Amino acid sequence: MEIFNFKLIAVVMLFVILLSIQITLNKILVILKDIRRDIKIRNNDFFDDREGSRRRY
């Protein structure tokens, strides 16, 4: 008598692996969005400073 159905175990393990990959990719996406937001803020500050200096002259 087989206690464990190995096909069921394989399907569950595959599901867990795919879920962990999805969570990892989601974390990477959030980090990349934060980096892009920071770069946009930094660029806007840089260009605002340059435009401000043009207006003074």
PDB file of C-alpha atoms in Angstrom:
ATOM      1  CA  MET A   1       0.000   0.000   0.000  1.00  0.00           C
ATOM      2  CA  GLU A   2       1.407   3.337  -1.073  1.00  0.00           C
ATOM      3  CA  ILE A   3       0.939   5.944   1.598  1.00  0.00           C
ATOM      4  CA  PHE A   4       1.952   8.879  -0.599  1.00  0.00           C
ATOM      5  CA  ASN A   5       0.833   9.520  -4.121  1.00  0.00           C
ATOM      6  CA  PHE A   6       4.056  10.720  -5.732  1.00  0.00           C
ATOM      7  CA  LYS A   7       2.268  12.467  -8.615  1.00  0.00           C
ATOM      8  CA  LEU A   8       0.332  14.551  -6.099  1.00  0.00           C
ATOM      9  CA  ILE A   9       3.558  15.396  -4.274  1.00  0.00           C
ATOM     10  CA  ALA A  10       5.206  16.403  -7.567  1.00  0.00           C
ATOM     11  CA  VAL A  11       2.275  18.677  -8.465  1.00  0.00           C
ATOM     12  CA  VAL A  12       2.319  20.326  -5.030  1.00  0.00           C
ATOM     13  CA  MET A  13       6.086  20.848  -5.203  1.00  0.00           C
ATOM     14  CA  LEU A  14       5.770  22.374  -8.671  1.00  0.00           C
ATOM     15  CA  PHE A  15       3.052  24.696  -7.387  1.00  0.00           C
ATOM     16  CA  VAL A  16       5.226  25.786  -4.452  1.00  0.00           C
ATOM     17  CA  ILE A  17       8.210  26.397  -6.729  1.00  0.00           C
ATOM     18  CA  LEU A  18       6.151  28.461  -9.169  1.00  0.00           C
ATOM     19  CA  LEU A  19       4.625  30.447  -6.312  1.00  0.00           C
ATOM     20  CA  SER A  20       8.048  31.222  -4.847  1.00  0.00           C
ATOM     21  CA  ILE A  21       9.320  32.335  -8.276  1.00  0.00           C
ATOM     22  CA  GLN A  22       6.309  34.632  -8.637  1.00  0.00           C
ATOM     23  CA  ILE A  23       6.889  36.174  -5.204  1.00  0.00           C
ATOM     24  CA  THR A  24      10.575  36.709  -5.972  1.00  0.00           C
ATOM     25  CA  LEU A  25       9.848  38.342  -9.335  1.00  0.00           C
ATOM     26  CA  ASN A  26       7.222  40.547  -7.711  1.00  0.00           C
ATOM     27  CA  LYS A  27       9.770  41.769  -5.134  1.00  0.00           C
ATOM     28  CA  ILE A  28      12.260  42.508  -7.930  1.00  0.00           C
ATOM     29  CA  LEU A  29       9.572  44.443  -9.819  1.00  0.00           C
ATOM     30  CA  VAL A  30       8.771  46.550  -6.755  1.00  0.00           C
ATOM     31  CA  ILE A  31      12.466  47.334  -6.250  1.00  0.00           C
ATOM     32  CA  LEU A  32      12.880  48.316  -9.916  1.00  0.00           C
ATOM     33  CA  LYS A  33       9.811  50.576  -9.734  1.00  0.00           C
ATOM     34  CA  ASP A  34      11.287  52.288  -6.655  1.00  0.00           C
ATOM     35  CA  ILE A  35      14.592  52.793  -8.460  1.00  0.00           C
ATOM     36  CA  ARG A  36      12.801  54.245 -11.502  1.00  0.00           C
ATOM     37  CA  ARG A  37      10.776  56.576  -9.260  1.00  0.00           C
ATOM     38  CA  ASP A  38      13.950  57.753  -7.502  1.00  0.00           C
ATOM     39  CA  ILE A  39      15.682  58.390 -10.841  1.00  0.00           C
ATOM     40  CA  LYS A  40      12.693  60.390 -12.096  1.00  0.00           C
ATOM     41  CA  ILE A  41      12.655  62.474  -8.911  1.00  0.00           C
ATOM     42  CA  ARG A  42      16.412  63.066  -9.163  1.00  0.00           C
ATOM     43  CA  ASN A  43      16.148  64.042 -12.856  1.00  0.00           C
ATOM     44  CA  ASN A  44      13.242  66.384 -12.182  1.00  0.00           C
ATOM     45  CA  ASP A  45      15.196  68.080  -9.402  1.00  0.00           C
ATOM     46  CA  PHE A  46      18.232  68.394 -11.688  1.00  0.00           C
ATOM     47  CA  PHE A  47      16.257  69.893 -14.562  1.00  0.00           C
ATOM     48  CA  ASP A  48      14.305  72.174 -12.224  1.00  0.00           C
ATOM     49  CA  ASP A  49      17.599  73.549 -10.918  1.00  0.00           C
ATOM     50  CA  ARG A  50      18.885  74.130 -14.466  1.00  0.00           C
ATOM     51  CA  GLU A  51      15.664  75.839 -15.552  1.00  0.00           C
ATOM     52  CA  GLY A  52      15.758  77.992 -12.462  1.00  0.00           C
ATOM     53  CA  SER A  53      19.294  79.127 -13.237  1.00  0.00           C
ATOM     54  CA  ARG A  54      18.245  80.010 -16.807  1.00  0.00           C
ATOM     55  CA  ARG A  55      15.413  82.170 -15.547  1.00  0.00           C
ATOM     56  CA  ARG A  56      17.735  84.146 -13.310  1.00  0.00           C
ATOM     57  CA  TYR A  57      20.024  85.133 -16.159  1.00  0.00           C
TER      58      TYR A  57
END
